[in-house]
mmCIF file of C-alpha atoms and ligand atoms in Angstrom:
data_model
loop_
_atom_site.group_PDB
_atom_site.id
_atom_site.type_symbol
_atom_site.label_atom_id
_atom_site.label_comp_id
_atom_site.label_asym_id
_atom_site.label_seq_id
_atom_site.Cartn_x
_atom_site.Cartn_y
_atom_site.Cartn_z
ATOM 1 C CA UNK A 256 0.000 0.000 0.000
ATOM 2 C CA UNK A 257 1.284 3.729 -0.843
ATOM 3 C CA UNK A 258 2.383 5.924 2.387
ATOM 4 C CA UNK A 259 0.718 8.475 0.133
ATOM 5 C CA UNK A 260 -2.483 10.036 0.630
ATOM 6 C CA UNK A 261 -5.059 9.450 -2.271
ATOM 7 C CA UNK A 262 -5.541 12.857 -3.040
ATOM 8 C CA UNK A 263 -3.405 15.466 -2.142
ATOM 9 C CA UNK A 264 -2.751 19.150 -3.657
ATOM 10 C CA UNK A 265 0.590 21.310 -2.528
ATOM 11 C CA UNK A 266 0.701 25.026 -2.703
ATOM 12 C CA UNK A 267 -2.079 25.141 -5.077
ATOM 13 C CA UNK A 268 -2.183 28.619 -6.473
ATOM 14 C CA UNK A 269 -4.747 30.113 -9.434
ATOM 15 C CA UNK A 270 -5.187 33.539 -10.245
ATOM 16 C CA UNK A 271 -7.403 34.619 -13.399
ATOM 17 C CA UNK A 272 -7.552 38.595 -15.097
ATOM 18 C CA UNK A 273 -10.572 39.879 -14.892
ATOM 19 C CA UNK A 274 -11.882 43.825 -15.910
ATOM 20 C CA UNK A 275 -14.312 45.491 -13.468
ATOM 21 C CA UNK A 276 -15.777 47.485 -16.545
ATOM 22 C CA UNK A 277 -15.292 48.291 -19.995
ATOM 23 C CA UNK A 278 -12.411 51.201 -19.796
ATOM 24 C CA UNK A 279 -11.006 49.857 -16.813
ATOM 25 C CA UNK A 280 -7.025 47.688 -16.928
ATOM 26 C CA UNK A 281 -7.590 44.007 -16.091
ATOM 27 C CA UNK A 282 -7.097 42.895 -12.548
ATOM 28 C CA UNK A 283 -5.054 39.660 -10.873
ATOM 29 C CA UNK A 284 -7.999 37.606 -9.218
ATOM 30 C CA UNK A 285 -6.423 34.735 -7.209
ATOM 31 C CA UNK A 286 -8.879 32.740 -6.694
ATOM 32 C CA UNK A 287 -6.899 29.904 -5.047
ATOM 33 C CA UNK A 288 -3.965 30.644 -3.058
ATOM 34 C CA UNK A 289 -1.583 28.245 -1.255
ATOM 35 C CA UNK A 290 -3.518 25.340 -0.708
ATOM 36 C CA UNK A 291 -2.485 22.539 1.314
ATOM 37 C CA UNK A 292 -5.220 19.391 1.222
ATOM 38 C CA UNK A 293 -4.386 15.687 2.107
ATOM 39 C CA UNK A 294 -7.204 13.180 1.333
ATOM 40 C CA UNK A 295 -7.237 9.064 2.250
ATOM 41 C CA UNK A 296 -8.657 6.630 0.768
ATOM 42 C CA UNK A 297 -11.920 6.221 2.035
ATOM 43 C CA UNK A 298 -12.233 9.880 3.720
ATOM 44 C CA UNK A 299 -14.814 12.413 2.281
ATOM 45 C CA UNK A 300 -13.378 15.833 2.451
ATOM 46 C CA UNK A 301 -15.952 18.580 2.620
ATOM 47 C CA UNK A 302 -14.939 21.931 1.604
ATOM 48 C CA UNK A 303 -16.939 24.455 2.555
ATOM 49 C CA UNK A 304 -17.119 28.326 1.965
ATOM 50 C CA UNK A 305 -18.930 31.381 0.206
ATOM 51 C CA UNK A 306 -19.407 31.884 -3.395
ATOM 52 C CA UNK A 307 -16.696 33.163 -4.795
ATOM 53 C CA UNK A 308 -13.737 31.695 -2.074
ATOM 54 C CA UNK A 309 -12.971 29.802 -4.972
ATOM 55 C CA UNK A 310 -13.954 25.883 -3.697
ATOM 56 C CA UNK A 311 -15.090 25.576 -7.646
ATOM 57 C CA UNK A 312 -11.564 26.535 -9.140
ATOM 58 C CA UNK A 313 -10.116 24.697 -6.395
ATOM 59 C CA UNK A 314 -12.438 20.733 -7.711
ATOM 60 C CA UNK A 315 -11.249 21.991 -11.428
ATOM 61 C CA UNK A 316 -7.949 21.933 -10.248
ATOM 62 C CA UNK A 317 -8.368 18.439 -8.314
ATOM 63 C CA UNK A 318 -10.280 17.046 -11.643
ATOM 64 C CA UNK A 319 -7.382 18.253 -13.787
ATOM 65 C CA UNK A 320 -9.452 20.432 -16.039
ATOM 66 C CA UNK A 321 -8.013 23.755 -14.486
ATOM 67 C CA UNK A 322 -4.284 23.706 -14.330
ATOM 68 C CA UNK A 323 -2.742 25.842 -11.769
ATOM 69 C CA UNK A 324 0.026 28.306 -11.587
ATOM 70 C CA UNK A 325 1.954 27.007 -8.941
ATOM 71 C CA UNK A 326 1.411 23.640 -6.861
ATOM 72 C CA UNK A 327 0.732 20.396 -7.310
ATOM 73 C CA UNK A 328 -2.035 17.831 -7.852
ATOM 74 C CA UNK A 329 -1.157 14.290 -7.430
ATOM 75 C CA UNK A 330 -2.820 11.005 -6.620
ATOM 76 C CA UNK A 331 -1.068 8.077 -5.124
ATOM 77 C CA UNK A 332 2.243 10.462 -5.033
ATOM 78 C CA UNK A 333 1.457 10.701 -8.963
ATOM 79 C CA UNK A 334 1.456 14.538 -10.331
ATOM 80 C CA UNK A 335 -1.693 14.190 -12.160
ATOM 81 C CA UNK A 336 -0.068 16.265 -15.172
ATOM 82 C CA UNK A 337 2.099 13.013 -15.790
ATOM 83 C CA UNK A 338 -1.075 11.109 -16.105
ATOM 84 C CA UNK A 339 -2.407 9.822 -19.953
ATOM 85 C CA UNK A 340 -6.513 11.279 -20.393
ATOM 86 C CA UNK A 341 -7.500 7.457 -19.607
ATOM 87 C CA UNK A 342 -5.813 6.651 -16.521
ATOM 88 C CA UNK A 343 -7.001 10.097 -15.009
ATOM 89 C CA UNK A 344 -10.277 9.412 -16.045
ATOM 90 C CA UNK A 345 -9.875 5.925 -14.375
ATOM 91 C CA UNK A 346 -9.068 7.399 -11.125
ATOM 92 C CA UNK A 347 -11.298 10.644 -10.844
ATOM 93 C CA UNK A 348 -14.213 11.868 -11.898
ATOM 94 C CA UNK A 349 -16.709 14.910 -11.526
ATOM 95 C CA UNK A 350 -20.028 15.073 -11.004
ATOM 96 C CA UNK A 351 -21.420 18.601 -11.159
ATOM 97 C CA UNK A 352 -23.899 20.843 -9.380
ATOM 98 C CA UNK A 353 -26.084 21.639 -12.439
ATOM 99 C CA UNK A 354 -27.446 18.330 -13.705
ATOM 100 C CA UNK A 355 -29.555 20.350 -16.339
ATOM 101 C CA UNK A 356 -26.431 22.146 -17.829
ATOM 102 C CA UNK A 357 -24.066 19.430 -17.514
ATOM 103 C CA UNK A 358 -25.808 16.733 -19.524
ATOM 104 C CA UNK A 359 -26.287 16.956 -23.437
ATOM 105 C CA UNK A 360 -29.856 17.814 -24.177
ATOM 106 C CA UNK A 361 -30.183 15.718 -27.188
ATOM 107 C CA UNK A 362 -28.253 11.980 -26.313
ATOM 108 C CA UNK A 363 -30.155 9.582 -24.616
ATOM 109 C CA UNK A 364 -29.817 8.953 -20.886
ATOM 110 C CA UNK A 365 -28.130 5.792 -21.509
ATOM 111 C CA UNK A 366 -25.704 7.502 -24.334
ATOM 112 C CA UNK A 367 -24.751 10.067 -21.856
ATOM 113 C CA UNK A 368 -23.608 7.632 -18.815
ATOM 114 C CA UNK A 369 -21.849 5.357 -21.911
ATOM 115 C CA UNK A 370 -20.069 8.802 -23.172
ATOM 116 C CA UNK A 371 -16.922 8.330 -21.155
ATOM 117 C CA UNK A 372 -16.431 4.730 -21.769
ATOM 118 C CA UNK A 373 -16.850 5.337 -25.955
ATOM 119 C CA UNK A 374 -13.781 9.141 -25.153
ATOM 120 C CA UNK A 375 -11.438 6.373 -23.367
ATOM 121 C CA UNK A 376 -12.695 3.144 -26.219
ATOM 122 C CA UNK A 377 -13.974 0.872 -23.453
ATOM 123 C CA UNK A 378 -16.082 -1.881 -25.312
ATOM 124 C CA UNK A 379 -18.419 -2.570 -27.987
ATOM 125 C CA UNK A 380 -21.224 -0.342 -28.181
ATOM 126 C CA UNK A 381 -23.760 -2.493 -26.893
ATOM 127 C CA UNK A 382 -21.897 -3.318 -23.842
ATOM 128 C CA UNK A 383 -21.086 0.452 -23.236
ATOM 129 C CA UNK A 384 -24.968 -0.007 -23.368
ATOM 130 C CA UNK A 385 -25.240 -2.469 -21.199
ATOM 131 C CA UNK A 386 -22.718 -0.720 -18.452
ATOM 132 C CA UNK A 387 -24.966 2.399 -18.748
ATOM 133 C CA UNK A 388 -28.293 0.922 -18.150
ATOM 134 C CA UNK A 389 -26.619 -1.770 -15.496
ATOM 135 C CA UNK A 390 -24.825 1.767 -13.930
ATOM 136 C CA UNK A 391 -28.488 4.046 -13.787
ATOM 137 C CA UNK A 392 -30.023 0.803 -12.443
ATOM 138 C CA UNK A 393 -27.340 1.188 -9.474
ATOM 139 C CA UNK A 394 -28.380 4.744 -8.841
ATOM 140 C CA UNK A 395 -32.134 4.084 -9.052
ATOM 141 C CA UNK A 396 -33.510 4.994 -12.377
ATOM 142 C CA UNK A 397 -34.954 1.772 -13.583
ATOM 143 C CA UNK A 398 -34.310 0.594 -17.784
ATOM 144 C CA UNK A 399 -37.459 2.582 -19.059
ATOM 145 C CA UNK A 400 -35.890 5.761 -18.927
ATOM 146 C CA UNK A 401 -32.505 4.446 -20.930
ATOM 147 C CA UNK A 402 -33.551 6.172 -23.679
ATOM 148 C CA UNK A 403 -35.089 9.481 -22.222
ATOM 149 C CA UNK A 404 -33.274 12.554 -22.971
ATOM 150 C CA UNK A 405 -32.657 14.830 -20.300
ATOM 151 C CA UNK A 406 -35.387 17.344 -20.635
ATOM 152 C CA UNK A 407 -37.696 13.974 -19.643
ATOM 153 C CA UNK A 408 -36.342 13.613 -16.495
ATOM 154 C CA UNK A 409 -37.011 15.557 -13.465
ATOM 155 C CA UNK A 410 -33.961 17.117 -11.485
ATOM 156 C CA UNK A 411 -33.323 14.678 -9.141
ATOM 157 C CA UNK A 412 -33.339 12.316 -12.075
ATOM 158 C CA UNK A 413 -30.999 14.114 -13.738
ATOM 159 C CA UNK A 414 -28.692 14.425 -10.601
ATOM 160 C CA UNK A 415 -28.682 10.450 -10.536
ATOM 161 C CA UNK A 416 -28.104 10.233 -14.644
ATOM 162 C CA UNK A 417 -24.764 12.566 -13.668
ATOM 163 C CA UNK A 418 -23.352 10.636 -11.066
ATOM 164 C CA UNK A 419 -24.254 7.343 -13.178
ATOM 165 C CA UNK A 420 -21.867 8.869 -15.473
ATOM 166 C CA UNK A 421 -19.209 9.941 -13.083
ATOM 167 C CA UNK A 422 -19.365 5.653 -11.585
ATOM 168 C CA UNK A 423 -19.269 4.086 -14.708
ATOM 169 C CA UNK A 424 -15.718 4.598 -15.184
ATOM 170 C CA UNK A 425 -14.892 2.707 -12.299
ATOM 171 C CA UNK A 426 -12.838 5.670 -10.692
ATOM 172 C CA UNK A 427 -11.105 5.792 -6.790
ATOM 173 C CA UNK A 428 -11.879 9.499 -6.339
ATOM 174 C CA UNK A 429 -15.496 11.541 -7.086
ATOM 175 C CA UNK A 430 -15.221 15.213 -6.738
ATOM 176 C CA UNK A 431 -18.853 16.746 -6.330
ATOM 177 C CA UNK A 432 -19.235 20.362 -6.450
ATOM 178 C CA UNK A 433 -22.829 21.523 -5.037
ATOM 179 C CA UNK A 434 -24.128 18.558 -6.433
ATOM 180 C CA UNK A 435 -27.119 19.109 -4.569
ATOM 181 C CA UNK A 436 -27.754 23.245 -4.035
ATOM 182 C CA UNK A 437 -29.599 22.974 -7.749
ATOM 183 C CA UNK A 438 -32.779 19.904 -5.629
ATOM 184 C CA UNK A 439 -35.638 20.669 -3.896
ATOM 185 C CA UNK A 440 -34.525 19.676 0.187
ATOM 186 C CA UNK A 441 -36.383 16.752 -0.279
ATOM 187 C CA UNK A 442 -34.639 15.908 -3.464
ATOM 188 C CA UNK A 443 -31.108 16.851 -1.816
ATOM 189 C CA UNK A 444 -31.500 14.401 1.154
ATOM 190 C CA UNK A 445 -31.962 11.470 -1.275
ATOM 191 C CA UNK A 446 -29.040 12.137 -3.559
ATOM 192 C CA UNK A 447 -26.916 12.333 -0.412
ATOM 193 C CA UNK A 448 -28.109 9.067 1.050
ATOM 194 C CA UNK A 449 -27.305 7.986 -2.716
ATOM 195 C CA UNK A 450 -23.817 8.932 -2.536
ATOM 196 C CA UNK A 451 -22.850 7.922 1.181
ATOM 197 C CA UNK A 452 -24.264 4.375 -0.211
ATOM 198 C CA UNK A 453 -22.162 4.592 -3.095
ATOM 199 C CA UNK A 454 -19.193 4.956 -1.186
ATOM 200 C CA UNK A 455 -19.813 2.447 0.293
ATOM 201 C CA UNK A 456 -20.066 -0.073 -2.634
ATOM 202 C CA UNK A 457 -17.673 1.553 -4.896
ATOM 203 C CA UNK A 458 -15.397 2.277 -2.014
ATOM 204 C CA UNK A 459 -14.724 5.949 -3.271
ATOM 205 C CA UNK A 460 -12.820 8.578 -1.963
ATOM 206 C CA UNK A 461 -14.866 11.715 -2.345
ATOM 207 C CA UNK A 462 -13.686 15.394 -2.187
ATOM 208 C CA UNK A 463 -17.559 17.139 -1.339
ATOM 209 C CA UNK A 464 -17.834 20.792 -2.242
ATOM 210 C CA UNK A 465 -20.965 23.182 -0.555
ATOM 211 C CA UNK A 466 -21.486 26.335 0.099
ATOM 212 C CA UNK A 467 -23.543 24.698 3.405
ATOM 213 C CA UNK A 468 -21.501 23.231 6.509
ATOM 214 C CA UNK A 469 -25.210 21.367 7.259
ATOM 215 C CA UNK A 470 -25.301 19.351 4.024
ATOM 216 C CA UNK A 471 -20.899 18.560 4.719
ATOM 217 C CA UNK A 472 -22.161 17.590 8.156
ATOM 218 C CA UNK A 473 -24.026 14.602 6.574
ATOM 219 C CA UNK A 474 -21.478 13.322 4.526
ATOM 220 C CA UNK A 475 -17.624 14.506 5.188
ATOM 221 C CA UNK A 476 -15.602 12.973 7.330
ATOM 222 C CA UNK A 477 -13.251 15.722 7.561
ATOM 223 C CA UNK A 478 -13.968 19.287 6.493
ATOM 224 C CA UNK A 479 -11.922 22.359 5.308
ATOM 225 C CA UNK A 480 -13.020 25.903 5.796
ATOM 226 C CA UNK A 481 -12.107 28.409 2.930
ATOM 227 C CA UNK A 482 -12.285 31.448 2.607
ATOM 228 C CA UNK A 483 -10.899 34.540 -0.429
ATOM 229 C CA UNK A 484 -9.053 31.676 -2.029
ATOM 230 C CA UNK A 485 -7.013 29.978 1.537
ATOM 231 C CA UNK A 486 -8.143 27.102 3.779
ATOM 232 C CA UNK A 487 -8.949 28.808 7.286
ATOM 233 C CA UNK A 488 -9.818 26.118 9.406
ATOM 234 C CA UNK A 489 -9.563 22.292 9.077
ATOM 235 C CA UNK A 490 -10.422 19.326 11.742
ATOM 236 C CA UNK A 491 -12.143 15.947 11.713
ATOM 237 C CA UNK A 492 -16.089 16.531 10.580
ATOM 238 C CA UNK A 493 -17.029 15.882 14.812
ATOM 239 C CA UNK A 494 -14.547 18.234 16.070
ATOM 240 C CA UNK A 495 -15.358 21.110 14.140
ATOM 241 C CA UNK A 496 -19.107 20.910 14.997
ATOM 242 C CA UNK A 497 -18.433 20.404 18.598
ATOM 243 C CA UNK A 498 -15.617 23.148 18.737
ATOM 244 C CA UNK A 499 -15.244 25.410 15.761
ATOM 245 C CA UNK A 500 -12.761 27.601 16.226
ATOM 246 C CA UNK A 501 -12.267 30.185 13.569
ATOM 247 C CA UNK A 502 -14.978 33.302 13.515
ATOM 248 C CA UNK A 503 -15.747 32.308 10.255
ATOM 249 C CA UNK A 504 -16.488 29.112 10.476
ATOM 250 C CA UNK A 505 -18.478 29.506 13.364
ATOM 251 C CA UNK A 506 -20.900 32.444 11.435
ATOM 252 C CA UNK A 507 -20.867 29.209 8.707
ATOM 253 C CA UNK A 508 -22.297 26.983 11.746
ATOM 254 C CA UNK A 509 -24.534 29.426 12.966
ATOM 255 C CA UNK A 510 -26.730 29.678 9.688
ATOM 256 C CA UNK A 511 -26.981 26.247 10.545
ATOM 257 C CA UNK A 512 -29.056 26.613 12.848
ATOM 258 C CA UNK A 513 -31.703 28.781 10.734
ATOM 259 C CA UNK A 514 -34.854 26.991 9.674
ATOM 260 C CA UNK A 515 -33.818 27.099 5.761
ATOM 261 C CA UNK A 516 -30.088 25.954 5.680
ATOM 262 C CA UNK A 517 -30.097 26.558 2.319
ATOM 263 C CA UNK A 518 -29.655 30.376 2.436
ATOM 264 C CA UNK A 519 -26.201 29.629 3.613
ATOM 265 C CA UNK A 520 -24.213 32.050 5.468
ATOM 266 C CA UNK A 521 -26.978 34.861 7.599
ATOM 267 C CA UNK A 522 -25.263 38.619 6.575
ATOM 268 C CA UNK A 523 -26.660 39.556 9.786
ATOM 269 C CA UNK A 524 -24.503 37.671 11.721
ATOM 270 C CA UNK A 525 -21.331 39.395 9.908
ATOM 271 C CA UNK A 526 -22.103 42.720 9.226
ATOM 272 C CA UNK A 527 -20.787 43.073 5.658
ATOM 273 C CA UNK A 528 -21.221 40.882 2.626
ATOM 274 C CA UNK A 529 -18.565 38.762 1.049
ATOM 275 C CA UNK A 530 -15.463 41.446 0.230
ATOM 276 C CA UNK A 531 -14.453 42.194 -3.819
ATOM 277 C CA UNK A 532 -12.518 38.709 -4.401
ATOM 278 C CA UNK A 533 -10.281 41.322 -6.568
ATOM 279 C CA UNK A 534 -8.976 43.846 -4.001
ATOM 280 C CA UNK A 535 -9.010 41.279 -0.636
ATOM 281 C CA UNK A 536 -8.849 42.841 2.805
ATOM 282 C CA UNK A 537 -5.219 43.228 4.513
ATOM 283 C CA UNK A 538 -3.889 41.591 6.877
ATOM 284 C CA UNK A 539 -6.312 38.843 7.909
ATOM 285 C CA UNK A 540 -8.998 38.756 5.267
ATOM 286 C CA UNK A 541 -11.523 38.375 7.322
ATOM 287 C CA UNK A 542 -11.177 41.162 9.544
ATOM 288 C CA UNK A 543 -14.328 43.678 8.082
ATOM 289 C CA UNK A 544 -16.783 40.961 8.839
ATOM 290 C CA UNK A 545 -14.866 39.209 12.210
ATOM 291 C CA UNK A 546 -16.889 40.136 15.367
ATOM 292 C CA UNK A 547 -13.746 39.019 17.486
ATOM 293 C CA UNK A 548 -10.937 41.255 15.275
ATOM 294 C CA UNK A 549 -7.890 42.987 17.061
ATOM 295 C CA UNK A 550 -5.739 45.273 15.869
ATOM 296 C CA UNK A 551 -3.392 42.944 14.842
ATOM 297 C CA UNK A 552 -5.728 41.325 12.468
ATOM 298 C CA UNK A 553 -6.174 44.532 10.528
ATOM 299 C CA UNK A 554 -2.303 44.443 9.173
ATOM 300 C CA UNK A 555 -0.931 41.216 9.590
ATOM 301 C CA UNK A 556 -2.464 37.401 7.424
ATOM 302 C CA UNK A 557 -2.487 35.055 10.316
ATOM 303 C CA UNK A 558 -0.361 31.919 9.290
ATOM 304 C CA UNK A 559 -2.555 28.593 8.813
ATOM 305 C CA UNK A 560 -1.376 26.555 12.281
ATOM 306 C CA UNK A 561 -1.274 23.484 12.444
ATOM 307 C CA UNK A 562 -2.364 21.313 16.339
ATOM 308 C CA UNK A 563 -3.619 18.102 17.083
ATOM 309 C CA UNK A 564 -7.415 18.910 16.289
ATOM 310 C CA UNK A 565 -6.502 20.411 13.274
ATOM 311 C CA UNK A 566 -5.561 23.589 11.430
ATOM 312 C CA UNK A 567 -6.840 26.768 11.812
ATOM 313 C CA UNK A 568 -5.629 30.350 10.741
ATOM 314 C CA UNK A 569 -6.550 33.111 13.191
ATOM 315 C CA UNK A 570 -4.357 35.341 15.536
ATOM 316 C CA UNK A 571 -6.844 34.143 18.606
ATOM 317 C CA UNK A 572 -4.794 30.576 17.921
ATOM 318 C CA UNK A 573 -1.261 31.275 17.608
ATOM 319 C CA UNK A 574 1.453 28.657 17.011
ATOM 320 C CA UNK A 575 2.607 28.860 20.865
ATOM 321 C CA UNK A 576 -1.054 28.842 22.142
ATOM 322 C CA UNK A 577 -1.860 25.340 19.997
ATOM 323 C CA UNK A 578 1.144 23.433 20.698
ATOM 324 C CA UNK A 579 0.244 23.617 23.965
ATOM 325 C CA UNK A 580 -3.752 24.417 24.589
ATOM 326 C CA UNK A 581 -6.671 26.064 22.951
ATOM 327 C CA UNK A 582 -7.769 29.458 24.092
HETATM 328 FE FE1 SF4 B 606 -11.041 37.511 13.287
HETATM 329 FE FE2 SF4 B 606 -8.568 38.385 13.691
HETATM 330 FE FE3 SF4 B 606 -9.063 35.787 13.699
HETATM 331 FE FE4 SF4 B 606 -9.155 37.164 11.436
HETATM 332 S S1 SF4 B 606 -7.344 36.818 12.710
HETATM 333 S S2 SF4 B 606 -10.611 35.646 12.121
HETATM 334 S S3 SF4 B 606 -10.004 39.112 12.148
HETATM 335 S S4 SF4 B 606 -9.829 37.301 15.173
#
């Protein structure tokens, strides 16, 4: 067995241009920058944060359809930019929040799930066929809708026809961003019970994105915290409910606790919304919205430390504070 970890990114940095208007000079965005993950096999890793902390850049990077700048992606100890099309596809796949974007209007349900098997030339077309139906089947859409097109379905359906598609390549590693922020609550508890049984049976690894620590709760067995493009807290799933420890993670826990967890983070409980991604705070990032700042926080980017619960990056934790107690 590898000492490796399954998944694992180093110093992960990705900045894009963007222009705030039409006459203006184009701006640095980083929207990932300087992260550290480490995922086993086995472990769900729930990353959690605001739109626009960059959690989606950071599952393109992990999928290998967004290269970065600077860092690494590798699998198994394997930089995954050394790896052919078919043995990345072999060991990681996506499955995406949108199932109505995400799946091609006009191909069959079955042709859809067989897609990646005919891109990598995996069998004769009618067992591709066969895979597909046997692989929806799996998920829990029965033969009769092999040949409905997408429109057909409804989107919990279609949810189920993407992550049919994502399994039927076999892969170690799923990386799901929001797959379920696009269902009805109803919808969104089945596709998780869906995927924690999958993990089961396939024995995946899967990295779980969400703008909603409640949904993670469910499903992650560990769970990073970012926020403007840097992990701010990590800890085992159970610790970081019973003792989160970074401001921002605890605002995350406290919308919670509201009746409709999917209106993510409450404003009211931070003051300001989510800063310009382009032109971040100094010093700690988070200091406009932290109800706990100090001066300190205003100038200087607390490090990310690391302790025995976890990691967190806040000046109310420093390094000599952790490697002995929690404050
Ligand atoms: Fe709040 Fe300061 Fe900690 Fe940032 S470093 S989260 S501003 S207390």
């Amino acid at each position: 067995m590898s000492d490796h970890p399954l998944l694992a990114a180093q110093g992960l940095h990705r900045s894009f241009f963007v222009k705030a208007g039409l006459f203006q000079p184009r701006q640095s965005l980083h929207a990932v920058n300087g992260v550290d993950l480490a995922v086993n096999r086995g472990e769900v890793l729930g990353i959690v944060g605001e739109s626009g902390c960059g959690k989606s850049t950071l599952a393109r990077m992990l999928l290998g359809l967004t290269p970065p700048n600077a860092g690494t992606v590798s699998i198994d100890g394997r930089d995954i930019s050394t790896l052919g099309r078919l043995e990345l596809a072999r060991r990681v796949q996506p499955v995406f929040q949108d199932p109505y974007s995400s799946l091609n209007p006009r191909r069959s349900v079955a042709a859809i799930v067989a897609f990646p098997l005919e891109v990598h030339g995996i069998g004769t077309r009618a067992e591709r066929r066969r895979m597909a139906i046997e692989m929806l089947e799996r998920v829990g859409l029965p033969p009769r809708h092999a040949d409905s097109t997408p429109g057909q379905l409804s989107g919990g359906q279609r949810q189920r026809v993407g992550i049919a598609r994502a399994l039927v390549m076999n892969p170690e590693i799923v990386v799901c961003d929001e797959p379920t922020s696009a269902l009805d609550v109803s919808v969104q508890a089945q596709i998780l019970n869906l995927l924690m049984d999958l993990r089961q049976e396939f024995k995946l690894t899967y990295v779980f994105i969400s703008h909603n620590l409640a949904v993670v709760e469910h499903i992650a067995t560990h769970v990073a915290v970012m926020y403007l493009g840097r992990v701010v807290e990590f800890a085992e799933t159970a610790a970081l409910f019973r003792e989160p420890r970074h401001p921002y993670t605890q605002a995350l826990l406290a919308s919670v606790l509201t009746p409709d967890t999917s209106l993510g983070i409450p404003e009211t409980g931070l003051g300001l919304s989510f800063p310009d991604p382009v032109r971040p705070p100094p010093g700690c990032p988070f200091h406009p919205r932290c109800p706990r700042r100090m001066a300190i926080c205003e100038t200087e980017r607390p490090p990310l430390v690391r302790d025995a619960v976890g990691e967190v990056a806040c000046h109310l934790y420093p390094a000599s504070a952790l490697q002995g107690n929690s404050p």
